[in-house]
Amino acid sequence: MSEQILTNIAAIKQRISNACEKNNRRPDEVKLLLATKTVPAERIKIALQAGETLIAENKVQELKEKYEALKEVPHNNHFIGHLQTNKIKDLLKYNVSCIQSLDRPDLAEKLHQRLLLENKTIEVLIQVNTSYEESKFGVSPDTVIDLVNRVAQLETLKIKGLMTIGLLSAEAEQVRKCFRLLKDIQQQIIASNIPNVEMKELSMGMSGDLETAIAEGATIVRVGTAIFGERPTPDSYYWNEKAEN
Ligand SMILES: *Cc1c(COP(=O)(O)O)cnc(C)c1O
């Protein structure tokens, strides 16, 4: 079981480096993030002890449950799930360095208020709904700039880039459109020259589409299934309106 995880990580790294080579990118331009929802701490630890450093949960509850067990192994925690405002206070207890799923003004405002109280700052990515699916979280592509402008004024939130979940389609070309759109939006934001906004990170690509994402400029790929195996819970539980975090 533990060997399987290590074999899988090696295979993913090979896929990343092949995709980089094909697109004239350096492999160190692309970070591997392990999406660990539903994965027990013991199995996550195997990956961390093998040298992986970046993991992310979708639910505050899971972050909390695994926190003690993972504390002893050095790593960096991101958050990639839908965040409800009533969970902010809890989330900030668990050393999350970046929230990749900032997708609405009221969440930004409430995060800012809490961070001010705690005298902290946090990195954020703006999550964009590039597939225009109603069931997906993320700010609509048409209003990303407004949200970025708003968040840029909140000094506790450090914008580092954008995140998206591509269309879950077997057709690579349909998925590519989503990633290309995220890249376009990134370029527009860079051109707008907004103070306090960095746009270096593009978090896009998962187990099934990381090659396409790397071809379109991903700097972070988020991989779960291809490393830890199939999950018992369908992703709709985490990704749609009914998701309870
Ligand atoms: C689960 C999840 C992933 C990883 O998806 P896989 O297909 O299992 O690699 C990536 N990003 C987000 C936001 C997720 O919830």
Short mmCIF file of C-alpha atoms and ligand atoms in Angstrom, two decimals:
data_model
loop_
_atom_site.label_atom_id
_atom_site.label_comp_id
_atom_site.label_asym_id
_atom_site.label_seq_id
_atom_site.Cartn_x
_atom_site.Cartn_y
_atom_site.Cartn_z
CA MET A 1 0.00 0.00 0.00
CA SER A 2 2.70 2.49 0.93
CA GLU A 3 4.79 1.38 -2.01
CA GLN A 4 1.89 2.05 -4.31
CA ILE A 5 1.77 5.67 -3.18
CA LEU A 6 5.48 6.09 -3.86
CA THR A 7 5.22 4.45 -7.27
CA ASN A 8 2.30 6.71 -8.10
CA ILE A 9 4.18 9.84 -7.06
CA ALA A 10 7.10 8.84 -9.24
CA ALA A 11 4.74 8.29 -12.18
CA ILE A 12 3.11 11.71 -11.67
CA LYS A 13 6.49 13.40 -11.53
CA GLN A 14 7.40 11.69 -14.77
CA ARG A 15 4.18 12.94 -16.36
CA ILE A 16 4.93 16.46 -15.12
CA SER A 17 8.46 16.41 -16.44
CA ASN A 18 7.39 14.95 -19.79
CA ALA A 19 4.76 17.67 -20.16
CA CYS A 20 7.29 20.35 -19.23
CA GLU A 21 9.78 19.05 -21.74
CA LYS A 22 7.19 18.96 -24.48
CA ASN A 23 6.27 22.58 -23.79
CA ASN A 24 9.75 23.95 -23.24
CA ARG A 25 9.17 24.57 -19.58
CA ARG A 26 11.43 23.71 -16.67
CA PRO A 27 10.01 21.06 -14.29
CA ASP A 28 10.74 23.35 -11.34
CA GLU A 29 8.19 25.83 -12.73
CA VAL A 30 5.42 23.38 -11.81
CA LYS A 31 4.66 22.50 -8.20
CA LEU A 32 2.91 19.26 -7.30
CA LEU A 33 0.12 19.70 -4.76
CA LEU A 34 -1.39 16.59 -3.21
CA ALA A 35 -5.19 16.84 -2.95
CA THR A 36 -5.81 14.79 0.18
CA LYS A 37 -9.58 14.84 0.70
CA THR A 38 -10.81 11.53 2.16
CA VAL A 39 -7.22 10.26 2.52
CA PRO A 40 -6.29 9.21 6.09
CA ALA A 41 -3.38 11.03 7.74
CA GLU A 42 -1.29 7.85 7.81
CA ARG A 43 -1.32 7.63 4.04
CA ILE A 44 -0.62 11.33 3.58
CA LYS A 45 2.36 10.92 5.88
CA ILE A 46 3.89 8.36 3.53
CA ALA A 47 3.97 10.98 0.79
CA LEU A 48 5.36 13.66 3.08
CA GLN A 49 8.06 11.37 4.43
CA ALA A 50 9.05 10.60 0.85
CA GLY A 51 9.74 14.31 0.34
CA GLU A 52 6.46 15.83 -0.84
CA THR A 53 5.81 19.19 0.79
CA LEU A 54 2.55 20.63 -0.47
CA ILE A 55 -0.88 19.27 0.48
CA ALA A 56 -4.42 20.62 0.48
CA GLU A 57 -7.80 19.80 1.96
CA ASN A 58 -11.29 20.76 0.81
CA LYS A 59 -12.98 20.76 4.18
CA VAL A 60 -12.07 22.44 7.44
CA GLN A 61 -13.33 19.38 9.27
CA GLU A 62 -10.79 17.11 7.55
CA LEU A 63 -8.01 19.62 8.06
CA LYS A 64 -8.81 19.57 11.76
CA GLU A 65 -9.01 15.78 12.02
CA LYS A 66 -5.61 15.23 10.41
CA TYR A 67 -3.82 18.19 11.93
CA GLU A 68 -2.29 16.55 14.99
CA ALA A 69 -1.09 13.48 13.10
CA LEU A 70 0.58 15.54 10.37
CA LYS A 71 2.05 18.25 12.58
CA GLU A 72 5.25 16.31 13.20
CA VAL A 73 6.11 16.09 9.49
CA PRO A 74 7.12 19.42 7.90
CA HIS A 75 4.80 20.47 5.08
CA ASN A 76 2.90 23.34 3.58
CA ASN A 77 -0.91 23.41 3.73
CA HIS A 78 -3.21 25.01 1.18
CA PHE A 79 -7.00 25.05 1.21
CA ILE A 80 -8.84 24.21 -2.02
CA GLY A 81 -12.47 23.70 -0.99
CA HIS A 82 -15.55 25.85 -0.78
CA LEU A 83 -15.11 27.93 2.35
CA GLN A 84 -18.11 29.02 4.36
CA THR A 85 -17.69 32.22 6.30
CA ASN A 86 -18.64 30.53 9.57
CA LYS A 87 -15.60 28.24 9.21
CA ILE A 88 -13.00 30.99 8.82
CA LYS A 89 -12.05 31.17 12.47
CA ASP A 90 -11.55 27.41 12.63
CA LEU A 91 -9.57 27.27 9.39
CA LEU A 92 -7.07 29.82 10.66
CA LYS A 93 -6.09 27.52 13.53
CA TYR A 94 -4.48 24.98 11.25
CA ASN A 95 -1.56 26.72 9.62
CA VAL A 96 -2.96 27.08 6.15
CA SER A 97 -0.57 29.26 4.15
CA CYS A 98 -2.76 29.78 1.09
CA ILE A 99 -6.50 29.70 0.39
CA GLN A 100 -6.83 28.82 -3.29
CA SER A 101 -10.61 29.07 -3.33
CA LEU A 102 -11.33 32.73 -2.63
CA ASP A 103 -14.36 33.33 -4.82
CA ARG A 104 -16.57 36.08 -3.40
CA PRO A 105 -16.38 39.51 -1.81
CA ASP A 106 -18.14 38.64 1.45
CA LEU A 107 -15.68 35.82 2.09
CA ALA A 108 -12.77 38.19 1.45
CA GLU A 109 -14.21 40.81 3.82
CA LYS A 110 -14.81 38.32 6.63
CA LEU A 111 -11.39 36.73 6.21
CA HIS A 112 -9.83 40.17 6.37
CA GLN A 113 -11.69 41.10 9.55
CA ARG A 114 -10.61 37.91 11.27
CA LEU A 115 -6.99 38.18 10.10
CA LEU A 116 -6.83 41.76 11.40
CA LEU A 117 -7.98 40.54 14.80
CA GLU A 118 -5.35 37.83 14.81
CA ASN A 119 -2.68 40.10 13.39
CA LYS A 120 -2.00 37.67 10.53
CA THR A 121 -1.85 37.69 6.76
CA ILE A 122 -2.62 34.87 4.32
CA GLU A 123 -1.91 34.13 0.68
CA VAL A 124 -4.89 33.65 -1.61
CA LEU A 125 -5.66 32.56 -5.14
CA ILE A 126 -8.87 33.69 -6.78
CA GLN A 127 -10.93 30.70 -7.89
CA VAL A 128 -12.52 31.22 -11.30
CA ASN A 129 -15.40 29.21 -12.73
CA THR A 130 -13.88 28.80 -16.20
CA SER A 131 -16.28 26.03 -17.24
CA TYR A 132 -19.36 28.22 -16.60
CA GLU A 133 -21.01 25.22 -14.94
CA GLU A 134 -23.60 26.34 -12.42
CA SER A 135 -22.65 23.55 -10.10
CA LYS A 136 -19.07 24.75 -9.74
CA PHE A 137 -17.76 27.26 -7.29
CA GLY A 138 -15.59 30.14 -8.38
CA VAL A 139 -16.17 33.71 -9.46
CA SER A 140 -17.54 34.17 -12.96
CA PRO A 141 -14.87 35.12 -15.53
CA ASP A 142 -16.75 38.40 -16.18
CA THR A 143 -16.39 39.61 -12.61
CA VAL A 144 -12.91 38.37 -11.67
CA ILE A 145 -11.37 41.81 -12.12
CA ASP A 146 -13.90 43.39 -9.75
CA LEU A 147 -13.11 40.80 -7.10
CA VAL A 148 -9.36 41.20 -7.56
CA ASN A 149 -9.69 44.98 -7.21
CA ARG A 150 -11.67 44.54 -4.02
CA VAL A 151 -9.33 41.96 -2.48
CA ALA A 152 -6.28 44.06 -3.40
CA GLN A 153 -7.52 46.68 -0.93
CA LEU A 154 -7.57 44.24 1.97
CA GLU A 155 -4.00 44.30 3.21
CA THR A 156 -4.18 40.99 5.08
CA LEU A 157 -4.89 39.08 1.86
CA LYS A 158 -1.93 38.54 -0.46
CA ILE A 159 -3.12 37.66 -3.96
CA LYS A 160 -0.68 35.29 -5.66
CA GLY A 161 -2.65 34.15 -8.69
CA LEU A 162 -5.66 32.20 -9.92
CA MET A 163 -7.13 28.73 -9.50
CA THR A 164 -9.66 26.77 -11.53
CA ILE A 165 -11.22 23.34 -11.86
CA GLY A 166 -11.43 22.57 -15.59
CA LEU A 167 -14.44 21.06 -17.25
CA LEU A 168 -14.62 17.39 -16.38
CA SER A 169 -14.69 16.29 -19.95
CA ALA A 170 -13.08 13.46 -21.80
CA GLU A 171 -12.27 15.93 -24.55
CA ALA A 172 -8.92 17.52 -23.95
CA GLU A 173 -9.79 20.43 -26.23
CA GLN A 174 -12.82 21.37 -24.13
CA VAL A 175 -10.72 21.27 -20.98
CA ARG A 176 -7.99 23.28 -22.69
CA LYS A 177 -10.44 26.14 -23.26
CA CYS A 178 -10.91 26.48 -19.50
CA PHE A 179 -7.19 26.61 -18.83
CA ARG A 180 -6.60 29.01 -21.68
CA LEU A 181 -9.30 31.28 -20.30
CA LEU A 182 -7.62 31.31 -16.89
CA LYS A 183 -4.33 32.25 -18.53
CA ASP A 184 -6.06 35.05 -20.50
CA ILE A 185 -7.62 36.41 -17.33
CA GLN A 186 -4.20 36.29 -15.65
CA GLN A 187 -2.71 38.32 -18.51
CA GLN A 188 -5.53 40.89 -18.30
CA ILE A 189 -4.98 41.30 -14.58
CA ILE A 190 -1.23 41.69 -15.05
CA ALA A 191 -1.90 44.34 -17.69
CA SER A 192 -4.19 46.19 -15.27
CA ASN A 193 -1.25 46.74 -12.93
CA ILE A 194 -3.22 46.62 -9.71
CA PRO A 195 -1.17 47.46 -6.62
CA ASN A 196 -0.68 44.58 -4.13
CA VAL A 197 -1.56 41.94 -6.71
CA GLU A 198 0.85 39.22 -7.77
CA MET A 199 -0.29 36.94 -10.58
CA LYS A 200 2.47 34.37 -10.76
CA GLU A 201 0.53 31.27 -9.79
CA LEU A 202 -1.90 29.41 -12.02
CA SER A 203 -3.31 26.46 -10.09
CA MET A 204 -4.93 24.21 -12.69
CA GLY A 205 -4.80 20.59 -13.77
CA MET A 206 -5.64 17.41 -11.84
CA SER A 207 -5.05 13.67 -12.27
CA GLY A 208 -6.78 13.49 -15.64
CA ASP A 209 -5.74 16.73 -17.28
CA LEU A 210 -2.42 17.89 -15.86
CA GLU A 211 -0.62 17.65 -19.22
CA THR A 212 -3.10 20.03 -20.81
CA ALA A 213 -2.81 22.39 -17.86
CA ILE A 214 0.99 22.42 -18.02
CA ALA A 215 0.82 23.12 -21.75
CA GLU A 216 -1.37 26.14 -20.95
CA GLY A 217 0.86 27.51 -18.21
CA ALA A 218 -0.01 25.82 -14.89
CA THR A 219 2.41 26.50 -12.04
CA ILE A 220 0.58 24.25 -9.54
CA VAL A 221 -1.09 20.96 -10.44
CA ARG A 222 -3.42 19.41 -7.84
CA VAL A 223 -3.37 15.64 -7.86
CA GLY A 224 -5.44 13.25 -5.72
CA THR A 225 -6.72 10.09 -7.39
CA ALA A 226 -3.60 9.30 -9.42
CA ILE A 227 -1.59 9.21 -6.19
CA PHE A 228 -3.95 7.95 -3.48
CA GLY A 229 -6.45 5.97 -5.57
CA GLU A 230 -10.17 6.36 -6.13
CA ARG A 231 -12.12 8.19 -3.43
CA PRO A 232 -15.18 6.71 -1.71
CA THR A 233 -17.12 9.99 -1.97
CA PRO A 234 -18.15 11.53 -5.29
CA ASP A 235 -16.58 14.91 -6.03
CA SER A 236 -20.01 16.52 -6.29
CA TYR A 237 -20.05 16.28 -2.51
CA TYR A 238 -17.17 18.75 -2.45
CA TRP A 239 -17.78 20.80 -5.55
CA ASN A 240 -21.41 21.79 -5.75
CA GLU A 241 -23.86 24.01 -3.98
CA LYS A 242 -24.84 21.36 -1.49
CA ALA A 243 -21.29 20.93 -0.26
CA GLU A 244 -21.28 21.39 3.49
CA ASN A 245 -17.91 22.51 4.73
C1 LIG B 1 -10.08 16.56 -5.46
C2 LIG B 1 -9.54 17.78 -6.07
C3 LIG B 1 -8.43 17.73 -6.91
C4 LIG B 1 -7.74 16.44 -7.31
O1 LIG B 1 -8.55 15.74 -8.22
P1 LIG B 1 -8.07 14.31 -8.80
O2 LIG B 1 -8.87 14.14 -10.01
O3 LIG B 1 -8.38 13.31 -7.73
O4 LIG B 1 -6.62 14.40 -9.06
C5 LIG B 1 -7.96 18.93 -7.42
N1 LIG B 1 -8.53 20.11 -7.11
C6 LIG B 1 -9.61 20.20 -6.30
C7 LIG B 1 -10.18 21.53 -6.00
C8 LIG B 1 -10.13 19.05 -5.76
O5 LIG B 1 -11.21 19.14 -4.96
#
